[in-house]
């Protein structure tokens, strides 16, 4: 635990770029020159170290290879310490740390700006717009509390910003969404029908909603399977409202009958409604499905979902009734166990 | 990191699971030291929320805000109940004085970050898209702890959009380059993953390109 003093002759090299870095140096007397290639592509950079200054700190601390070559210009005496010794020193000298932090942060900022410029991302999106768009993204994904936070922060920081008016409306939607699970403003407007601000996420959503509708033209019958899978994929990515619309369009054009996709679609619409926090509509849908397709493969899941809807509506007795049907229905598979568990969770004996 | 009682009572904050600590693009004038619980760092990229990191007790985050008045570059959300110390920009120096261990930790974080950022900049000093893409692959492999001089295969979890963005080139051009090297058998493209057959091969190609410039 003692740093050693080391003497170097003029012209010698203390370390080369790319060397393994294990020590930190303090120049006591003499002159040391650091040379390295500018990260910004501006050729070679030369930096003179004056007595009392540290060098080799960053690479030693960060445990990466030396980034520069240290050449002795005039006979030099250096203090050499291990990383552990340097850490000990730092822990006792807060002024030193502050100074180094400032140097490092300055470098970081400079490099950061350089990267931003090269990537063409510098100032591409003003922070206000960025914050608003984050809110839009959360709202779209039904993360209402997060959306609310973003809009409220926007209004806090940019009360006169270009999105302030629309933010006020969005706050309302997010609040109603948080309470009911469905985003509607007091004037009845829903999220999708809002004018899309510039090319924000709202515009993206409008496009996404328009796409399936366009796909309907002229492909009724043939494209049902494809559309079913498109809808299912929307459902899987939790885009319930978009999925719901597409599922509906399948029923509208399929013309009934015993097509397997119609049956699946009935069930999936029920699940969509459940996830859209419309338990009553979901019950109606799933009941209709059970009537139309009493031998459906999805019979048990449908009954289970009806149970969940009743639980959501607060009618635990009805919920338990449906769960119990599922529980008793052979064969005994995992959904039977889930039903049993759901009954227990509602505090009911079986 | 031992901290005295006084600091906790003065700077302690608690977040509930799922609560937002700050959002990307928010102006920031404070930084945090996690005492208990974990924090998710996320960013919305192309309409999707991506998880960048999970921070643990003892980790510091939001510290870039003390350097400049830049907005937050990512969002921080409590993954579980989180107890943290919240420090304002103006208290920074006072806090470091009473907590040198944290100062040291910050110094190390900065050193590491400068290195990583410089590495990113090196990609841009290459002229051809071809070389840039290869250098991105090399950088990603290095970040995973692979030595570019070793003869080994590396599997990266990434895709052409990400690589195009690192290289700051068009996605179409990036795809062309990747497909080209896939055909040559140097890399193998998969769903959100790219396998490098031999990292040293890529390293040599990039070095040659650098020297030719």
XYZ file of C-alpha atoms in Angstrom:
563
model
C 0.000 0.000 0.000
C 2.592 2.477 -1.074
C 2.927 4.147 -4.427
C 6.443 3.964 -5.876
C 8.479 6.623 -7.559
C 9.813 5.799 -11.032
C 12.318 7.736 -13.151
C 12.178 7.836 -16.967
C 14.808 9.142 -19.399
C 13.840 11.580 -22.123
C 12.732 9.706 -25.218
C 11.488 6.641 -23.411
C 7.952 5.383 -23.591
C 5.983 4.894 -20.376
C 3.274 2.912 -22.104
C 1.964 2.278 -25.587
C -1.549 2.600 -26.853
C -3.184 -0.812 -26.537
C -1.094 -1.869 -23.519
C -2.873 -3.463 -20.616
C -3.654 -0.753 -18.064
C -3.030 -1.593 -14.434
C -1.465 1.529 -12.999
C -2.138 5.226 -12.589
C 0.616 7.834 -12.873
C 1.216 11.231 -11.322
C 3.891 13.322 -12.997
C 6.194 14.869 -10.397
C 8.948 16.447 -12.509
C 9.748 16.559 -16.220
C 7.486 16.529 -19.287
C 5.339 13.701 -20.605
C 3.504 13.793 -23.928
C 0.346 11.812 -24.611
C -0.451 11.103 -28.244
C -3.579 9.470 -29.590
C -5.796 9.472 -32.646
C -8.733 11.785 -32.252
C -11.906 9.818 -31.810
C -13.643 12.477 -33.848
C -11.409 11.692 -36.795
C -9.405 14.918 -36.558
C -5.997 13.264 -36.776
C -3.413 12.892 -34.030
C -3.930 14.707 -30.755
C -0.947 15.709 -28.612
C -1.406 16.547 -24.981
C 1.327 17.721 -22.605
C 1.146 16.539 -19.024
C 2.359 19.074 -16.494
C 3.869 18.226 -13.136
C 1.265 17.415 -10.537
C -1.115 16.009 -13.133
C -2.450 12.466 -13.328
C -2.405 10.313 -16.431
C -3.496 6.803 -17.315
C -6.447 7.103 -14.945
C -9.336 6.365 -17.258
C -8.034 3.150 -18.760
C -6.840 1.838 -15.385
C -10.146 2.618 -13.664
C -12.280 1.407 -16.539
C -10.071 -1.684 -17.015
C -9.596 -1.237 -20.744
C -6.388 -0.961 -22.795
C -4.413 2.280 -22.863
C -5.889 4.649 -25.390
C -2.799 6.772 -25.805
C 0.955 6.472 -25.938
C 2.857 8.242 -23.153
C 6.288 9.497 -24.276
C 8.819 11.201 -22.013
C 9.989 14.505 -23.553
C 12.231 15.633 -20.701
C 13.609 13.402 -17.915
C 10.673 12.643 -15.704
C 9.910 11.391 -12.237
C 6.511 9.794 -11.800
C 4.570 8.378 -8.928
C 3.112 5.011 -9.949
C 0.191 3.514 -8.102
C -2.046 0.521 -8.510
C -5.764 0.972 -9.037
C -6.371 -0.025 -5.420
C -3.910 2.595 -4.206
C -5.471 5.203 -6.445
C -8.920 4.333 -5.105
C -7.645 4.746 -1.576
C -6.281 8.145 -2.467
C -9.523 9.211 -4.076
C -11.540 8.141 -1.064
C -9.528 10.584 1.017
C -9.509 13.465 -1.390
C -12.840 14.672 -2.591
C -11.435 17.697 -4.397
C -9.395 15.410 -6.607
C -12.468 13.371 -7.508
C -14.488 16.443 -8.296
C -11.768 17.682 -10.594
C -11.529 14.373 -12.386
C -15.277 14.025 -12.621
C -15.427 17.398 -14.299
C -12.710 16.467 -16.780
C -14.428 13.166 -17.539
C -17.860 14.684 -17.857
C -16.501 17.268 -20.217
C -15.045 14.555 -22.418
C -18.265 12.595 -22.266
C -20.297 15.572 -23.333
C -17.959 16.326 -26.219
C -17.964 12.753 -27.485
C -21.712 12.518 -26.999
C -22.280 15.589 -29.157
C -19.958 14.236 -31.787
C -21.901 10.988 -31.950
C -25.208 12.797 -32.126
C -23.986 14.911 -35.019
C -22.680 11.908 -36.927
C -25.865 9.982 -36.399
C -27.953 12.924 -37.442
C -29.984 12.593 -34.264
C -28.869 15.879 -32.757
C -31.917 17.976 -31.971
C -34.036 15.844 -34.263
C -36.876 15.846 -31.798
C -37.391 18.672 -29.357
C -37.747 17.332 -25.793
C -41.330 18.547 -25.593
C -42.366 16.592 -28.664
C -40.471 13.587 -27.383
C -42.268 13.678 -24.054
C -45.648 14.053 -25.747
C -44.915 11.121 -28.033
C -43.967 8.944 -25.074
C -47.397 9.729 -23.647
C -49.028 8.805 -26.954
C -47.180 5.549 -26.964
C -48.310 4.674 -23.453
C -51.898 5.648 -24.190
C -51.915 3.531 -27.306
C -50.636 0.596 -25.318
C -53.225 1.186 -22.602
C -50.651 2.052 -19.980
C -52.925 4.784 -18.743
C -51.114 5.767 -15.563
C -47.842 6.088 -17.414
C -49.536 8.093 -20.174
C -51.072 10.344 -17.565
C -47.659 10.939 -16.025
C -46.167 11.910 -19.404
C -48.984 14.317 -20.300
C -48.960 15.923 -16.880
C -45.208 16.386 -17.029
C -45.570 17.925 -20.471
C -48.091 20.406 -19.139
C -45.846 21.103 -16.171
C -42.785 21.844 -18.315
C -44.466 23.273 -21.400
C -47.724 24.872 -20.299
C -47.735 26.904 -23.520
C -46.222 24.222 -25.714
C -47.663 23.266 -29.080
C -49.212 20.087 -27.654
C -50.574 21.719 -24.487
C -54.197 21.795 -25.675
C -54.195 18.263 -26.942
C -52.415 17.189 -23.754
C -55.297 18.470 -21.644
C -57.637 16.281 -23.646
C -55.267 13.360 -23.400
C -55.075 13.727 -19.616
C -58.825 13.242 -19.506
C -58.619 10.188 -21.740
C -55.834 8.670 -19.709
C -57.767 9.310 -16.500
C -60.894 7.682 -17.863
C -58.738 4.891 -19.191
C -57.147 4.337 -15.807
C -60.578 4.199 -14.204
C -62.475 2.157 -16.798
C -59.784 0.599 -18.923
C -61.117 2.405 -21.949
C -59.827 5.778 -23.062
C -62.595 8.239 -23.829
C -62.590 11.996 -23.396
C -65.500 13.837 -21.800
C -66.712 14.975 -25.205
C -66.977 11.353 -26.190
C -64.056 11.405 -28.576
C -61.888 8.362 -28.399
C -58.167 8.107 -28.843
C -58.084 6.900 -32.434
C -60.333 9.627 -33.774
C -58.079 12.383 -32.509
C -56.284 14.466 -35.131
C -52.810 13.046 -35.398
C -50.168 15.565 -34.414
C -47.490 15.593 -37.109
C -45.948 12.178 -37.564
C -46.311 11.128 -33.977
C -47.339 7.695 -32.810
C -50.999 8.656 -33.125
C -50.490 8.912 -36.878
C -48.887 5.506 -36.852
C -51.852 4.077 -35.067
C -54.301 5.606 -37.525
C -52.382 3.917 -40.330
C -52.379 0.616 -38.557
C -56.118 0.803 -38.107
C -56.657 1.719 -41.745
C -54.627 -1.165 -43.064
C -56.820 -4.114 -42.162
C -59.898 -2.280 -43.393
C -58.269 -1.767 -46.787
C -57.337 -5.415 -46.928
C -61.012 -6.343 -46.846
C -61.760 -5.227 -50.359
C -62.378 -8.056 -52.702
C -60.884 -10.912 -50.728
C -63.905 -12.121 -48.804
C -63.872 -15.867 -48.403
C -60.360 -16.527 -49.649
C -58.543 -14.334 -47.212
C -60.348 -15.357 -44.057
C -57.595 -17.575 -42.740
C -55.019 -14.920 -43.426
C -57.111 -12.229 -41.798
C -57.809 -14.478 -38.866
C -54.102 -14.887 -38.273
C -53.500 -11.166 -38.721
C -56.146 -10.498 -36.106
C -54.751 -13.175 -33.858
C -51.332 -11.605 -34.146
C -52.791 -8.227 -33.156
C -54.485 -9.932 -30.227
C -51.228 -11.577 -29.190
C -49.480 -8.246 -29.170
C -52.249 -6.941 -26.917
C -53.683 -4.609 -29.562
C -57.168 -5.659 -28.575
C -59.124 -2.880 -30.217
C -57.419 -3.320 -33.574
C -57.797 -7.063 -33.266
C -61.463 -6.651 -32.376
C -62.100 -4.601 -35.527
C -60.426 -7.137 -37.744
C -62.238 -10.062 -36.105
C -65.534 -8.236 -36.606
C -64.765 -7.757 -40.279
C -64.192 -11.501 -40.590
C -67.676 -12.225 -39.250
C -69.161 -9.543 -41.495
C -67.767 -11.066 -44.658
C -67.613 -14.766 -43.801
C -71.339 -15.353 -44.251
C -71.799 -17.715 -41.333
C -71.742 -21.489 -41.594
C -69.531 -23.905 -39.836
C -66.211 -22.526 -40.939
C -63.657 -23.241 -38.219
C -62.347 -19.683 -38.389
C -65.806 -18.294 -37.695
C -65.979 -20.354 -34.558
C -62.509 -19.280 -33.482
C -63.339 -15.703 -34.315
C -66.423 -15.772 -32.092
C -64.332 -16.930 -29.195
C -61.538 -14.454 -29.854
C -63.961 -11.524 -30.059
C -65.142 -12.537 -26.603
C -61.590 -12.531 -25.320
C -60.934 -9.168 -26.951
C -63.974 -7.651 -25.274
C -62.857 -9.088 -21.963
C -59.428 -7.519 -22.389
C -61.012 -4.259 -23.494
C -62.681 -4.250 -20.083
C -66.144 -4.803 -21.496
C -67.185 -7.846 -19.468
C -70.901 -7.496 -20.208
C -70.338 -7.470 -23.978
C -67.901 -10.325 -23.625
C -70.507 -12.431 -21.798
C -73.053 -11.786 -24.566
C -70.531 -12.700 -27.237
C -69.306 -15.868 -25.546
C -72.833 -17.023 -24.703
C -73.773 -16.597 -28.370
C -70.717 -18.591 -29.345
C -71.621 -21.471 -27.017
C -75.141 -21.537 -28.441
C -73.954 -21.546 -32.055
C -71.093 -23.950 -31.499
C -72.016 -26.206 -28.576
C -69.280 -28.664 -29.529
C -66.598 -26.052 -29.882
C -63.088 -26.927 -28.834
C -63.116 -23.611 -27.054
C -66.108 -24.491 -24.908
C -64.179 -24.722 -21.662
C -62.108 -21.592 -22.251
C -65.297 -19.726 -23.176
C -67.031 -20.768 -19.963
C -63.912 -19.890 -18.035
C -63.866 -16.416 -19.577
C -67.540 -15.900 -18.764
C -66.611 -16.719 -15.186
C -63.828 -14.159 -15.293
C -66.248 -11.558 -16.686
C -68.656 -12.145 -13.818
C -65.815 -11.849 -11.339
C -64.833 -8.589 -12.997
C -68.392 -7.375 -12.616
C -68.223 -8.274 -8.941
C -70.667 -11.181 -9.115
C -68.514 -13.795 -7.429
C -71.307 -16.350 -7.046
C -72.012 -16.433 -10.783
C -68.303 -16.492 -11.470
C -67.886 -19.500 -9.210
C -70.786 -21.231 -10.956
C -69.055 -20.973 -14.333
C -65.671 -21.928 -12.936
C -67.276 -24.954 -11.377
C -68.723 -26.036 -14.747
C -65.254 -25.877 -16.202
C -63.804 -27.719 -13.233
C -66.250 -30.623 -13.587
C -66.032 -30.932 -17.355
C -63.902 -33.901 -18.530
C -61.190 -34.464 -19.491
C -59.295 -33.186 -16.508
C -56.724 -30.817 -17.991
C -54.860 -27.727 -16.898
C -57.849 -25.420 -17.389
C -59.813 -27.524 -14.853
C -57.092 -26.857 -12.326
C -57.080 -23.172 -13.177
C -60.831 -23.089 -12.601
C -60.396 -24.736 -9.243
C -57.734 -22.215 -8.338
C -59.971 -19.337 -9.446
C -62.737 -20.625 -7.171
C -60.337 -20.797 -4.254
C -59.144 -17.285 -4.976
C -62.704 -16.042 -4.743
C -62.749 -17.532 -1.282
C -65.200 -20.281 -2.078
C -65.107 -23.927 -1.135
C -65.578 -26.364 -3.948
C -22.481 1.538 0.319
C -22.841 2.681 3.891
C -24.694 5.895 4.338
C -25.584 7.576 7.553
C -29.130 7.859 8.846
C -29.165 11.575 8.261
C -28.762 11.159 4.530
C -31.639 8.722 4.265
C -33.989 10.980 6.131
C -32.887 13.990 4.153
C -32.736 12.530 0.654
C -34.693 9.262 0.903
C -37.540 8.627 -1.545
C -39.745 5.581 -2.045
C -41.367 4.403 -5.269
C -44.125 1.845 -5.589
C -43.843 -1.056 -8.047
C -44.489 0.234 -11.558
C -44.138 3.866 -10.553
C -42.295 6.119 -12.948
C -39.185 7.738 -11.508
C -38.609 9.804 -14.603
C -39.465 9.615 -18.269
C -37.279 9.899 -21.301
C -37.223 13.520 -22.557
C -38.067 14.943 -19.151
C -35.708 17.684 -18.078
C -33.522 16.334 -15.294
C -31.831 18.046 -12.382
C -31.408 15.147 -10.007
C -29.764 11.784 -9.751
C -30.441 8.686 -7.695
C -28.681 6.065 -5.634
C -30.689 2.868 -5.191
C -30.807 1.602 -1.617
C -33.236 -1.272 -2.104
C -35.338 -2.669 -4.937
C -34.616 -2.756 -8.638
C -35.161 -0.133 -11.307
C -35.942 -0.769 -14.975
C -34.384 1.513 -17.559
C -36.488 1.622 -20.711
C -36.646 3.555 -23.939
C -39.294 3.829 -26.606
C -37.662 2.854 -29.882
C -39.810 2.912 -32.998
C -43.076 2.822 -31.101
C -42.005 -0.028 -28.841
C -40.872 0.192 -25.263
C -37.520 -1.547 -24.902
C -35.839 -2.676 -21.705
C -32.282 -1.381 -21.694
C -31.122 -2.313 -18.242
C -32.124 -3.411 -14.773
C -30.369 -1.572 -11.980
C -29.753 -3.006 -8.546
C -29.208 -1.564 -5.077
C -25.941 0.373 -4.980
C -26.335 1.502 -8.586
C -26.436 5.174 -9.465
C -28.621 6.511 -12.263
C -29.684 9.826 -13.748
C -26.243 11.239 -13.021
C -25.784 12.709 -16.499
C -28.257 15.373 -15.463
C -25.666 16.893 -13.156
C -23.344 17.571 -16.057
C -25.554 19.464 -18.406
C -29.145 20.426 -18.784
C -29.833 17.633 -21.196
C -33.176 15.867 -21.054
C -33.320 12.298 -19.768
C -32.170 9.878 -22.426
C -34.217 6.959 -21.084
C -37.031 6.285 -18.639
C -36.588 4.860 -15.144
C -39.414 2.814 -13.638
C -39.526 1.054 -10.276
C -39.629 -2.708 -10.909
C -40.578 -3.365 -7.293
C -40.730 -1.179 -4.208
C -37.666 1.022 -4.528
C -35.993 3.052 -1.832
C -33.477 5.501 -3.202
C -31.617 8.635 -2.322
C -32.497 11.552 -4.556
C -29.823 14.174 -4.994
C -30.305 17.539 -6.589
C -27.723 19.020 -8.870
C -26.873 21.730 -6.366
C -26.054 19.222 -3.596
C -23.805 17.174 -5.789
C -20.506 18.334 -4.396
C -21.643 18.207 -0.778
C -22.817 14.656 -1.198
C -19.665 13.449 -2.866
C -17.670 14.983 -0.050
C -19.525 12.995 2.547
C -19.654 9.903 0.394
C -16.362 9.338 -1.405
C -17.272 5.751 -2.272
C -20.032 7.063 -4.459
C -17.690 9.583 -6.036
C -15.307 6.781 -6.911
C -18.134 4.751 -8.348
C -19.181 7.654 -10.551
C -15.625 8.152 -11.698
C -15.499 4.525 -12.794
C -18.848 4.760 -14.550
C -17.661 7.802 -16.462
C -14.364 6.177 -17.422
C -16.201 3.170 -18.783
C -18.710 5.295 -20.624
C -16.075 7.455 -22.266
C -14.410 4.308 -23.542
C -17.669 2.929 -24.905
C -18.592 6.185 -26.575
C -15.185 6.561 -28.158
C -15.548 3.066 -29.483
C -18.803 4.099 -31.110
C -17.155 7.115 -32.674
C -14.490 4.921 -34.222
C -17.171 3.327 -36.375
C -17.863 6.657 -38.013
C -14.236 7.221 -38.950
C -14.616 4.366 -41.439
C -15.715 5.489 -44.878
C -17.545 2.565 -46.467
C -20.879 1.207 -45.238
C -19.365 -2.203 -45.565
C -16.646 -1.492 -43.041
C -19.004 0.336 -40.702
C -21.352 -2.630 -40.462
C -18.484 -5.008 -39.757
C -17.123 -2.666 -37.118
C -20.521 -2.510 -35.417
C -20.534 -6.305 -35.236
C -17.051 -6.188 -33.789
C -18.031 -3.586 -31.217
C -21.078 -5.570 -30.122
C -18.902 -8.658 -29.734
C -16.377 -6.684 -27.682
C -19.160 -5.417 -25.465
C -20.037 -9.010 -24.739
C -16.492 -9.503 -23.492
C -15.056 -11.246 -26.559
C -11.463 -10.599 -27.509
C -11.275 -9.525 -31.182
C -7.982 -11.377 -31.525
C -9.409 -14.692 -30.474
C -10.584 -17.185 -33.060
C -14.060 -17.886 -31.845
C -17.644 -17.629 -32.975
C -19.932 -15.086 -31.360
C -23.694 -14.893 -31.218
C -25.221 -11.423 -31.053
C -28.796 -10.545 -30.180
C -29.457 -7.733 -32.614
C -31.065 -6.950 -35.963
C -30.404 -4.916 -39.096
C -32.249 -1.837 -37.816
C -30.101 -1.669 -34.706
C -26.921 -2.169 -36.660
C -27.942 0.457 -39.213
C -28.560 2.854 -36.362
C -25.170 2.176 -34.738
C -23.477 2.652 -38.093
C -25.657 5.638 -38.961
C -26.433 4.246 -42.410
C -29.656 3.371 -44.229
C -31.339 0.132 -43.173
C -31.497 -1.000 -46.815
C -27.764 -0.601 -47.234
C -27.153 -2.341 -43.945
C -29.299 -5.260 -45.066
C -27.334 -5.533 -48.320
C -24.031 -5.688 -46.475
C -25.303 -8.231 -43.963
C -26.820 -10.428 -46.679
C -23.567 -10.246 -48.610
C -21.515 -11.495 -45.668
C -24.155 -14.076 -44.858
C -23.766 -15.455 -48.400
C -20.002 -15.501 -47.973
C -20.509 -17.542 -44.828
C -18.764 -15.036 -42.571
C -21.910 -14.411 -40.575
C -25.271 -16.073 -40.230
C -28.447 -14.008 -40.065
C -31.258 -15.190 -37.833
C -34.414 -13.839 -36.275
C -33.103 -10.999 -34.106
C -29.723 -12.614 -33.928
C -26.531 -12.636 -35.904
C -23.808 -15.216 -35.516
C -20.246 -14.307 -36.355
C -18.316 -17.323 -37.560
C -14.920 -16.059 -36.463
C -14.557 -12.753 -34.677
C -10.866 -12.487 -35.549
C -11.752 -12.621 -39.249
C -14.030 -9.587 -38.836
C -11.374 -7.839 -36.761
C -8.773 -8.320 -39.514
C -11.141 -7.077 -42.216
C -11.945 -3.918 -40.272
C -8.270 -3.247 -39.505
C -7.391 -3.609 -43.177
C -10.136 -1.149 -44.161
C -8.911 1.297 -41.550
C -5.359 1.127 -42.843
C -6.408 1.550 -46.478
C -8.114 4.855 -45.772
